[in-house]
């Protein structure tokens, strides 16, 4: 599985309140959540993000609460994957469980907002389309890709029952 | 390259010869656990999935222990969801009413979690079972729902940190002090994502209760799991209770560790974690004068019979200080009965304590001993976050059962050797 998208770059410790502020948690409707995604980190994000864009961040992305709304909001905003130096443990689980692919890449700080990337989940290779430079991340194993393609853990399981 | 104990258990359950830290695996589970807070959501997702049956009725364990005996209508409704699900799916191990105990004390006692197992629970202190040499970790309700359907869980293989405990324990220094000391040294994120492997001569001499106390608090250092290599002590504990076969694994001599810490226990005194983080640890001699209102002895950390015994030993012949509420919570019906038979209740009652039925109760600010604004408690529990035991302006100090018992008599924070 491969995605191509434009980078939205964020820094360290992007917490779940920046991803989706608690004031919007009175709904779990993905489309509603998407409208406020990343609002407190970049108020323009939700209005300008395009389908298959990629969020890139530095370390500890998704720290804070265990709310599953965070990956839901990102996914519903059209983001195809999140690349970061590291993720908070619960966000990591929630993201895959909600069907949002995420990749750990030590070189995440080398990407800039506006770069176009091609990301291959099988090999973990990330290619910057402007410079042709390649970077490595840990590949996503086939069963996890299946989970993502199904739209999350529970949908993946529905196919099995 | 060799593997750690944690890697070995994960490799076997993922049907692989070898796994490396960072690998994503899909693994078979031995037990999936839920409680009255997390299981209702998991049951809803389970039902939405269209699954007709759980993957194995002997391996899905439900324990309503947090707000039970039901503290209000909402908690009664939650417990009812578990009861009906357990009945519908004919779950072998559902503990209700007089059989119920604090989940992480109950499952090992019943022989349901065993060395070499891979256990997931929708509760962060599921890591307790590492005390028996199992890989056990806390997950979310969605994970529990999926596991109940498939009997599998996806996991990222953690790196391991090795802790070596050397020297001799001083009088009144317990497993709780060692884990508080460790968290004080490495911090609440000191083992983020990682496995904490506890080893060394002090650990070899430690009983299973102490090992479970330490594994229980691995999550308080951010760890994915805590683990002890099973040995003769483990064998003696599990052999007559195990409901299934079990396997002992040990780390290879050339296994790789992200870090190794060595602690000389001879220098460790009883420890107290100050509000509002388990890493705010001080030795008793550095505590100063801290007056208190309540003492709680219980929970999945320190509610076992060994904990009751040491608390009774300290308190015997003394009275709880005037105005102090001492609440004793045996973690399971077995602990309750044994404490009664051994005459420990007599000691507690003579001292002026309240004895609660088994429950999580005040540990998470549920019921049975909530703190008012400005009140302070010493508790043998595992978390002292803001508002954990009641009012947001109350305070919780974490300590061992012997220190907690002494505090009740002294009316302030202090150790057993301060009692006349
Ligand atoms: S005793 Fe406390 S920490 Fe343990 S399971 Fe109950 S609420 Fe959680």
Coordinates of C-alpha atoms and ligand atoms in Angstrom, one line a residue:
Chain A
X1 CA 0.0 0.0 0.0
X2 CA 1.3 3.4 -1.0
X3 CA 0.1 7.0 -0.4
X4 CA 1.2 10.3 -1.9
X5 CA 0.4 13.6 -0.2
X6 CA 1.4 17.0 0.9
X7 CA 3.0 17.6 4.3
X8 CA 1.6 19.5 7.2
X9 CA 4.5 19.9 9.6
X10 CA 4.1 20.1 13.4
X11 CA 6.6 20.0 16.3
X12 CA 7.1 18.0 19.5
X13 CA 4.5 16.8 22.0
X14 CA 1.4 17.5 19.9
X15 CA -1.2 16.5 22.5
X16 CA -4.7 15.2 22.1
X17 CA -6.1 18.6 23.0
X18 CA -4.3 20.2 20.1
X19 CA -5.5 17.4 17.8
X20 CA -9.1 17.8 18.9
X21 CA -9.9 20.2 21.7
X22 CA -12.0 18.9 24.6
X23 CA -14.7 21.5 23.9
X24 CA -15.7 19.6 20.8
X25 CA -16.0 16.2 22.5
X26 CA -19.8 16.4 22.9
X27 CA -20.0 14.6 19.6
X28 CA -18.3 11.6 18.1
X29 CA -19.4 12.3 14.6
X30 CA -16.2 12.1 12.5
X31 CA -17.2 14.9 10.0
X32 CA -17.9 17.3 12.9
X33 CA -14.6 16.4 14.6
X34 CA -12.7 16.9 11.4
X35 CA -13.9 20.5 11.2
X36 CA -11.9 21.3 14.4
X37 CA -8.9 19.0 13.8
X38 CA -5.6 20.6 14.9
X39 CA -7.5 23.8 15.5
X40 CA -5.4 25.0 18.4
X41 CA -2.1 24.1 16.7
X42 CA -3.0 25.6 13.3
X43 CA -6.4 27.3 12.9
X44 CA -6.0 27.1 9.1
X45 CA -5.5 23.4 9.0
X46 CA -9.1 22.2 8.9
X47 CA -10.1 24.6 6.2
X48 CA -7.1 23.9 3.9
X49 CA -6.2 20.3 4.4
X50 CA -6.8 18.1 1.3
X51 CA -7.5 14.5 0.9
X52 CA -4.5 12.2 1.3
X53 CA -2.3 15.0 2.9
X54 CA 0.2 13.8 5.5
X55 CA 0.8 15.1 9.0
X56 CA 4.5 15.1 10.0
X57 CA 5.6 15.8 13.6
X58 CA 8.6 15.4 15.8
X59 CA 8.5 13.4 19.0
X60 CA 5.7 12.2 21.3
X61 CA 2.8 12.9 18.9
X62 CA -0.6 12.2 20.5
X63 CA 0.3 12.5 24.1
X64 CA -2.3 13.3 26.7
X65 CA -5.7 11.6 27.0
X66 CA -6.7 8.2 25.7
X67 CA -9.6 9.7 23.6
X68 CA -10.2 7.8 20.4
X69 CA -11.6 11.0 19.0
X70 CA -8.1 12.2 18.2
X71 CA -7.2 9.6 15.4
X72 CA -10.9 9.7 14.3
X73 CA -10.6 13.5 13.7
X74 CA -7.3 13.2 11.8
X75 CA -8.6 10.5 9.6
X76 CA -11.9 12.2 8.9
X77 CA -10.0 15.4 7.9
X78 CA -8.6 13.3 5.0
X79 CA -5.1 12.7 6.3
X80 CA -3.7 9.5 4.8
X81 CA -1.0 8.9 7.4
X82 CA 0.9 10.5 10.2
X83 CA 4.7 10.3 10.3
X84 CA 6.5 11.3 13.6
X85 CA 9.7 10.6 15.4
X86 CA 7.7 8.9 18.1
X87 CA 4.1 8.5 19.2
X88 CA 2.5 8.4 22.7
X89 CA 1.7 4.8 23.5
X90 CA -2.1 5.0 23.7
X91 CA -2.4 7.2 20.6
X92 CA -0.4 4.6 18.8
X93 CA -2.9 1.9 19.6
X94 CA -5.9 4.1 19.1
X95 CA -4.7 5.2 15.6
X96 CA -4.4 1.7 14.2
X97 CA -7.6 0.6 16.0
X98 CA -9.4 3.5 14.3
X99 CA -7.8 2.8 10.9
X100 CA -5.3 5.6 10.7
X101 CA -1.9 4.4 9.6
X102 CA 1.1 5.9 11.4
X103 CA 4.8 5.6 10.9
X104 CA 7.8 6.2 13.1
X105 CA 10.7 7.9 11.2
X106 CA 13.8 9.3 12.8
X107 CA 14.2 11.8 10.0
X108 CA 10.7 13.3 10.5
X109 CA 12.3 16.7 11.3
X110 CA 13.8 16.9 7.7
X111 CA 10.3 17.4 6.2
X112 CA 8.7 20.8 5.7
X113 CA 5.1 21.9 5.3
X114 CA 4.3 21.8 1.6
X115 CA 6.7 19.0 0.7
X116 CA 5.2 16.2 -1.3
X117 CA 5.9 12.7 0.0
X118 CA 5.3 9.2 -1.3
X119 CA 5.0 6.7 1.5
X120 CA 5.3 2.9 1.0
X121 CA 3.8 1.1 4.0
X122 CA 5.2 -2.3 2.9
X123 CA 8.9 -1.2 2.8
X124 CA 8.6 1.8 5.1
X125 CA 10.4 3.9 2.5
X126 CA 9.4 7.6 2.4
X127 CA 10.4 9.5 -0.8
X128 CA 10.5 13.3 -1.0
X129 CA 9.1 13.9 -4.5
X130 CA 10.9 17.3 -4.9
X131 CA 14.4 16.1 -4.1
X132 CA 14.0 12.4 -4.7
X133 CA 15.7 11.7 -1.4
X134 CA 14.5 8.6 0.5
X135 CA 14.1 8.0 4.2
X136 CA 13.3 4.9 6.2
X137 CA 10.6 4.1 8.7
X138 CA 9.6 0.8 10.2
X139 CA 7.3 -1.0 7.6
X140 CA 3.7 -1.8 8.6
X141 CA 3.2 -5.5 8.6
X142 CA 0.6 -7.0 6.3
X143 CA -2.0 -7.7 9.0
X144 CA -1.8 -4.2 10.3
X145 CA -2.3 -2.8 6.8
X146 CA -5.3 -5.0 6.5
X147 CA -6.6 -3.5 9.7
X148 CA -6.1 0.0 8.3
X149 CA -7.7 -0.9 5.0
X150 CA -10.7 -2.3 6.7
X151 CA -11.2 1.0 8.4
X152 CA -10.1 0.0 11.9
X153 CA -10.0 -2.9 14.3
X154 CA -13.7 -3.5 14.8
X155 CA -14.4 -3.4 11.1
X156 CA -11.5 -5.7 10.4
X157 CA -12.9 -8.1 12.9
X158 CA -16.4 -7.9 11.4
X159 CA -15.0 -9.4 8.2
X160 CA -13.8 -12.3 10.2
X161 CA -16.9 -13.2 12.1
Chain B
X1 CA 21.1 -12.2 19.5
X2 CA 19.2 -13.7 22.5
X3 CA 15.8 -12.7 23.6
X4 CA 14.5 -11.3 26.9
X5 CA 11.7 -13.1 28.8
X6 CA 9.2 -10.6 27.4
X7 CA 10.4 -11.2 23.8
X8 CA 10.2 -15.0 24.3
X9 CA 6.6 -14.9 25.5
X10 CA 5.6 -12.6 22.7
X11 CA 7.4 -14.7 20.1
X12 CA 5.7 -17.9 21.1
X13 CA 2.3 -16.3 21.1
X14 CA 2.9 -14.8 17.7
X15 CA 4.1 -18.2 16.4
X16 CA 7.5 -16.8 15.5
X17 CA 11.0 -18.0 16.3
X18 CA 12.3 -14.6 17.1
X19 CA 10.9 -11.1 17.6
X20 CA 12.8 -7.8 18.0
X21 CA 11.9 -4.7 20.0
X22 CA 9.7 -2.5 17.7
X23 CA 8.2 -5.4 15.7
X24 CA 4.5 -5.3 15.3
X25 CA 3.0 -8.7 15.9
X26 CA -0.4 -10.3 16.0
X27 CA -0.5 -12.6 19.1
X28 CA -2.7 -15.2 20.6
X29 CA -3.9 -14.3 24.1
X30 CA -4.4 -16.6 27.0
X31 CA -6.7 -14.4 29.0
X32 CA -8.7 -11.2 28.3
X33 CA -10.0 -9.3 31.3
X34 CA -12.6 -6.6 31.7
X35 CA -14.1 -4.8 34.7
X36 CA -17.3 -2.8 35.4
X37 CA -15.8 0.4 33.9
X38 CA -14.2 -0.9 30.7
X39 CA -16.2 -4.0 29.8
X40 CA -19.6 -2.3 29.2
X41 CA -18.0 -0.3 26.2
X42 CA -16.2 -3.4 25.0
X43 CA -19.4 -5.4 25.2
X44 CA -21.2 -2.8 23.1
X45 CA -18.5 -3.0 20.4
X46 CA -18.6 -6.8 20.6
X47 CA -22.3 -6.8 20.0
X48 CA -21.9 -4.3 17.1
X49 CA -19.3 -6.6 15.5
X50 CA -22.0 -9.2 14.9
X51 CA -20.0 -11.9 16.8
X52 CA -22.2 -14.6 18.2
X53 CA -19.8 -16.1 20.7
X54 CA -16.7 -15.2 22.6
X55 CA -13.5 -16.9 21.3
X56 CA -13.3 -19.1 24.4
X57 CA -15.6 -18.9 27.4
X58 CA -12.8 -20.1 29.7
X59 CA -10.5 -17.2 28.7
X60 CA -12.7 -14.1 28.9
X61 CA -12.8 -13.1 32.5
X62 CA -15.1 -10.3 33.8
X63 CA -14.8 -8.9 37.3
X64 CA -17.1 -6.0 38.4
X65 CA -14.9 -4.7 41.2
X66 CA -14.6 -0.9 40.9
X67 CA -18.0 0.4 42.1
X68 CA -19.3 -2.9 43.5
X69 CA -21.2 -3.6 45.8
X70 CA -23.0 -1.1 43.5
X71 CA -22.5 2.4 44.8
X72 CA -25.3 4.0 42.8
X73 CA -27.8 3.4 40.0
X74 CA -25.3 4.1 37.2
X75 CA -22.8 1.6 38.6
X76 CA -25.5 -0.9 39.2
X77 CA -26.4 -0.7 35.5
X78 CA -22.8 -1.2 34.5
X79 CA -22.4 -4.3 36.6
X80 CA -25.7 -5.6 35.2
X81 CA -24.3 -5.4 31.6
X82 CA -21.4 -7.6 32.7
X83 CA -23.7 -10.0 34.5
X84 CA -26.0 -10.4 31.5
X85 CA -23.1 -10.8 29.1
X86 CA -21.5 -13.4 31.3
X87 CA -24.7 -15.4 31.6
X88 CA -25.5 -15.2 27.9
X89 CA -22.0 -16.3 26.8
X90 CA -21.7 -18.8 29.7
X91 CA -18.4 -17.4 30.9
X92 CA -16.7 -19.8 33.2
X93 CA -15.0 -17.1 35.2
X94 CA -17.3 -14.3 36.1
X95 CA -17.0 -13.1 39.7
X96 CA -20.0 -11.4 41.3
X97 CA -21.4 -10.8 44.7
X98 CA -19.6 -12.8 47.4
X99 CA -17.1 -14.2 45.0
X100 CA -15.9 -10.8 43.7
X101 CA -12.5 -9.4 44.6
X102 CA -10.1 -6.8 43.2
X103 CA -9.4 -8.2 39.8
X104 CA -5.6 -8.2 39.9
X105 CA -5.5 -9.9 43.3
X106 CA -8.3 -12.3 42.3
X107 CA -7.0 -13.7 39.0
X108 CA -3.6 -14.9 40.3
X109 CA -5.2 -16.3 43.4
X110 CA -7.7 -18.4 41.3
X111 CA -4.9 -19.7 39.1
X112 CA -6.4 -18.0 36.0
X113 CA -3.2 -16.2 35.0
X114 CA 0.0 -18.2 34.8
X115 CA 3.7 -18.1 34.0
X116 CA 4.4 -17.7 30.3
X117 CA 0.9 -16.4 29.6
X118 CA 0.0 -13.5 27.4
X119 CA -2.7 -11.6 29.2
X120 CA -4.5 -8.4 28.2
X121 CA -6.9 -6.5 30.3
X122 CA -8.9 -3.3 29.8
X123 CA -7.3 -1.9 33.0
X124 CA -3.9 -0.3 33.3
X125 CA -2.8 -2.4 36.2
X126 CA -3.1 -5.7 34.3
X127 CA 0.7 -5.5 34.4
X128 CA 0.4 -7.1 37.9
X129 CA 0.6 -10.6 36.5
X130 CA 4.2 -10.0 35.5
X131 CA 4.9 -11.0 39.1
X132 CA 4.2 -14.6 38.0
X133 CA 6.4 -14.4 34.9
X134 CA 3.5 -13.6 32.4
X135 CA 3.5 -10.9 29.8
X136 CA 0.5 -8.8 30.9
X137 CA -0.5 -5.4 29.7
X138 CA -3.4 -2.9 29.8
X139 CA -5.3 -2.1 26.7
X140 CA -8.4 -0.1 25.7
X141 CA -12.0 -1.2 25.5
X142 CA -11.8 -1.6 21.6
X143 CA -8.9 -3.9 22.0
X144 CA -10.8 -5.9 24.6
X145 CA -13.8 -6.1 22.3
X146 CA -11.6 -7.4 19.5
X147 CA -9.8 -9.9 21.7
X148 CA -13.1 -11.3 23.0
X149 CA -14.1 -12.0 19.4
X150 CA -10.8 -13.3 18.0
X151 CA -8.6 -14.3 20.9
X152 CA -5.8 -12.2 19.4
X153 CA -4.2 -8.8 20.0
X154 CA -1.8 -6.7 18.0
X155 CA 1.2 -5.6 20.0
X156 CA 4.5 -3.7 19.5
X157 CA 7.3 -5.7 21.0
X158 CA 8.9 -3.5 23.7
X159 CA 12.5 -3.0 24.6
X160 CA 13.4 -4.2 28.1
X161 CA 15.1 -2.4 31.0
X162 CA 16.7 -4.6 33.5
X163 CA 16.7 -3.7 37.2
X164 CA 19.0 -5.5 39.5
X165 CA 18.3 -5.4 43.3
X166 CA 21.2 -6.3 45.5
X167 CA 22.1 -6.1 49.2
X168 CA 19.9 -6.8 52.2
X169 CA 16.5 -5.3 53.0
X170 CA 16.4 -3.3 56.2
X171 CA 13.7 -3.9 58.8
X172 CA 10.2 -2.7 57.5
X173 CA 11.4 -2.3 54.0
X174 CA 9.0 -4.0 51.6
X175 CA 8.4 -4.6 47.9
X176 CA 6.3 -1.4 47.8
X177 CA 9.3 0.6 49.0
X178 CA 11.5 -0.9 46.2
X179 CA 9.1 -0.1 43.5
X180 CA 8.4 3.5 44.8
X181 CA 12.2 3.9 45.1
X182 CA 12.6 2.7 41.5
X183 CA 9.9 5.1 40.2
X184 CA 11.4 7.9 42.1
X185 CA 14.7 7.2 40.4
X186 CA 13.5 6.8 36.8
X187 CA 10.3 9.0 36.8
X188 CA 6.8 8.4 35.7
X189 CA 7.9 8.1 32.1
X190 CA 11.2 6.4 32.8
X191 CA 10.2 3.2 31.2
X192 CA 7.7 4.5 28.5
X193 CA 6.7 1.7 26.1
X194 CA 9.3 -0.6 27.7
X195 CA 9.3 -3.8 29.7
X196 CA 10.7 -3.6 33.2
X197 CA 12.5 -6.8 34.1
X198 CA 13.1 -7.2 37.9
X199 CA 16.1 -9.3 38.9
X200 CA 18.8 -9.8 41.5
X201 CA 19.3 -11.6 44.8
X202 CA 16.7 -9.5 46.7
X203 CA 14.1 -10.5 44.1
X204 CA 15.0 -14.2 44.3
X205 CA 14.1 -14.1 48.0
X206 CA 10.9 -12.2 47.5
X207 CA 7.5 -13.9 47.7
X208 CA 4.9 -13.7 44.9
X209 CA 2.8 -11.1 46.8
X210 CA 5.8 -8.7 46.8
X211 CA 6.6 -9.4 43.1
X212 CA 3.0 -8.6 42.2
X213 CA 3.1 -5.4 44.2
X214 CA 6.2 -4.3 42.1
X215 CA 4.8 -5.5 38.7
X216 CA 1.6 -3.7 39.5
X217 CA 3.3 -0.3 39.6
X218 CA 5.3 -0.8 36.4
X219 CA 2.6 1.3 34.6
X220 CA 3.4 4.1 37.0
X221 CA 6.8 4.4 35.3
X222 CA 5.1 4.3 31.9
X223 CA 6.0 0.7 31.2
X224 CA 4.1 -1.6 29.0
X225 CA 4.7 -4.5 31.4
X226 CA 6.7 -5.5 34.4
X227 CA 8.1 -9.0 34.6
X228 CA 9.9 -11.4 36.9
X229 CA 11.5 -14.7 35.8
X230 CA 9.5 -17.5 37.3
X231 CA 11.4 -19.8 39.7
X232 CA 10.8 -22.2 42.6
X233 CA 8.9 -19.5 44.5
X234 CA 6.5 -19.1 41.5
X235 CA 6.2 -22.9 41.1
X236 CA 5.1 -23.2 44.8
X237 CA 2.5 -20.5 44.3
X238 CA 0.9 -21.7 41.0
X239 CA 1.2 -25.5 41.2
X240 CA -2.0 -26.1 43.2
X241 CA -4.1 -23.3 41.7
X242 CA -3.3 -23.4 38.0
X243 CA -6.4 -24.1 35.9
X244 CA -4.2 -24.8 32.8
X245 CA -0.6 -25.8 32.0
X246 CA 2.0 -23.2 32.2
X247 CA 5.5 -22.6 30.9
X248 CA 8.5 -20.9 32.5
X249 CA 10.6 -18.7 30.3
X250 CA 13.8 -16.9 31.2
X251 CA 15.9 -14.2 29.5
X252 CA 18.9 -15.4 27.4
X253 CA 22.3 -14.4 28.8
X254 CA 23.0 -12.4 25.7
X255 CA 19.5 -10.7 25.6
X256 CA 19.7 -7.0 24.8
X257 CA 18.6 -4.4 27.3
X258 CA 17.9 -0.7 26.5
X259 CA 19.3 0.0 30.0
X260 CA 20.4 -1.7 33.2
X261 CA 20.0 -0.2 36.6
X262 CA 21.6 -1.6 39.8
X263 CA 20.2 -0.7 43.2
X264 CA 21.8 -1.5 46.5
X265 CA 18.8 -2.2 48.7
X266 CA 20.8 -2.0 52.0
X267 CA 20.6 1.8 51.6
X268 CA 16.9 2.0 50.9
X269 CA 14.6 3.1 53.8
X270 CA 10.8 3.0 53.7
X271 CA 9.5 5.3 51.0
X272 CA 6.6 7.6 50.6
X273 CA 5.3 9.1 47.4
X274 CA 4.1 12.7 47.9
X275 CA 1.2 14.2 45.9
X276 CA 0.5 14.3 43.0
X277 CA 2.8 11.9 41.2
X278 CA 4.1 8.5 42.1
X279 CA 7.6 9.7 41.3
X280 CA 7.6 12.3 44.1
X281 CA 9.3 9.8 46.4
X282 CA 11.1 10.6 49.6
X283 CA 12.7 8.3 52.2
X284 CA 10.8 8.3 55.5
X285 CA 13.6 10.3 57.2
X286 CA 13.0 13.2 54.8
X287 CA 9.2 13.4 55.2
X288 CA 9.0 16.0 58.0
X289 CA 5.7 16.6 59.8
X290 CA 2.7 15.7 57.6
X291 CA -0.6 15.4 59.5
X292 CA -3.2 13.1 58.0
X293 CA -6.9 12.4 58.1
X294 CA -7.3 8.9 56.7
X295 CA -5.3 5.7 56.0
X296 CA -6.4 3.1 53.4
X297 CA -4.8 -0.4 53.4
X298 CA -5.9 -2.4 50.4
X299 CA -6.1 -2.3 46.5
X300 CA -4.5 -4.5 43.8
X301 CA -1.1 -3.2 44.9
X302 CA -1.3 -4.1 48.6
X303 CA -4.5 -5.8 49.5
X304 CA -3.2 -9.4 49.8
X305 CA -3.1 -11.5 52.9
X306 CA 0.7 -10.8 53.3
X307 CA -0.2 -7.0 53.4
X308 CA -2.9 -7.6 56.0
X309 CA -0.5 -9.6 58.2
X310 CA 2.2 -6.9 58.2
X311 CA -0.3 -4.2 58.9
X312 CA -1.8 -6.2 61.8
X313 CA 1.7 -6.9 63.1
X314 CA 2.4 -3.1 63.3
X315 CA -0.9 -2.1 64.7
X316 CA -1.3 -4.9 67.3
X317 CA -1.8 -3.5 70.8
X318 CA -2.2 0.1 69.5
X319 CA -5.1 2.4 68.9
X320 CA -5.7 4.4 65.8
X321 CA -5.0 8.1 66.6
X322 CA -8.0 10.1 67.5
X323 CA -9.8 11.5 64.5
X324 CA -8.0 9.3 62.0
X325 CA -10.1 7.0 59.8
X326 CA -8.3 3.7 59.2
X327 CA -10.0 1.7 56.4
X328 CA -8.9 -1.9 55.8
X329 CA -9.9 -3.5 52.4
X330 CA -9.0 -7.1 52.0
X331 CA -8.7 -7.5 48.2
X332 CA -10.5 -10.8 47.8
X333 CA -12.9 -13.1 49.7
X334 CA -10.0 -15.4 50.4
X335 CA -8.0 -12.6 51.9
X336 CA -11.0 -11.6 53.9
X337 CA -11.7 -15.0 55.3
X338 CA -8.0 -15.8 56.0
X339 CA -7.6 -12.4 57.9
X340 CA -10.7 -13.3 59.9
X341 CA -9.4 -16.8 60.7
X342 CA -6.0 -15.6 61.7
X343 CA -7.4 -13.1 64.1
X344 CA -6.3 -10.0 62.1
X345 CA -9.8 -8.5 62.1
X346 CA -9.8 -8.6 65.9
X347 CA -6.5 -6.6 65.9
X348 CA -7.9 -4.1 63.4
X349 CA -11.2 -3.7 65.2
X350 CA -9.6 -3.3 68.6
X351 CA -7.5 -0.5 67.1
X352 CA -10.6 1.2 65.8
X353 CA -10.4 0.4 62.1
X354 CA -13.3 0.1 59.6
X355 CA -13.2 -3.2 57.6
X356 CA -14.6 -3.0 54.1
X357 CA -15.7 -5.8 51.8
X358 CA -13.4 -6.5 48.9
X359 CA -13.7 -3.7 46.3
X360 CA -11.5 -1.1 44.6
X361 CA -13.5 1.5 46.6
X362 CA -11.6 4.6 47.5
X363 CA -8.5 3.7 45.4
X364 CA -10.0 5.5 42.4
X365 CA -12.2 7.8 44.4
X366 CA -15.2 5.5 43.8
X367 CA -16.7 4.9 47.3
X368 CA -16.0 3.6 50.7
X369 CA -13.8 6.4 51.9
X370 CA -13.7 9.5 49.7
X371 CA -11.7 12.5 50.8
X372 CA -13.1 15.9 51.5
X373 CA -11.5 19.2 50.4
X374 CA -8.1 19.7 52.1
X375 CA -7.9 16.2 53.5
X376 CA -4.9 14.0 53.4
X377 CA -4.7 10.2 53.2
X378 CA -1.9 7.7 53.3
X379 CA -2.7 4.8 51.1
X380 CA -1.1 1.5 50.0
X381 CA -2.6 2.1 46.5
X382 CA -0.7 3.0 43.4
X383 CA -1.7 6.4 42.2
X384 CA -1.7 9.8 44.0
X385 CA -2.9 12.0 41.0
X386 CA -4.9 15.1 41.7
X387 CA -8.3 14.1 43.0
X388 CA -7.6 10.4 42.8
X389 CA -9.3 9.6 46.1
X390 CA -11.9 12.4 46.2
X391 CA -11.9 16.2 46.2
X392 CA -9.5 17.8 43.8
X393 CA -7.9 19.6 46.7
X394 CA -7.3 16.4 48.7
X395 CA -4.0 14.7 48.9
X396 CA -2.8 11.1 48.7
X397 CA 0.5 9.8 50.0
X398 CA 1.6 6.3 48.8
X399 CA 3.3 3.9 51.1
X400 CA 3.7 0.3 52.2
X401 CA 1.3 -1.5 54.5
X402 CA 3.6 -1.3 57.5
X403 CA 4.2 2.5 57.1
X404 CA 0.4 3.1 56.4
X405 CA -0.5 1.1 59.6
X406 CA 2.1 3.1 61.6
X407 CA 0.7 6.4 60.2
X408 CA -2.8 5.5 61.4
X409 CA -1.5 5.1 65.0
X410 CA 0.7 8.2 64.8
X411 CA -1.9 10.5 63.1
X412 CA 0.9 11.7 60.8
X413 CA 3.3 10.2 58.4
X414 CA 5.9 8.0 60.1
X415 CA 7.3 4.5 60.3
X416 CA 6.7 1.4 62.5
X417 CA 9.8 2.0 64.6
X418 CA 8.3 5.3 65.8
X419 CA 5.6 3.3 67.7
X420 CA 6.3 2.7 71.4
Ligands
LIG1 S1 -7.6 -1.4 43.2 FE1 -7.3 0.7 42.3 S2 -5.6 0.5 40.9 FE2 -6.3 -1.6 41.4 S3 -7.8 -2.1 39.8 FE3 -9.0 -1.2 41.5 S4 -9.1 1.0 41.1 FE4 -7.5 0.1 39.7

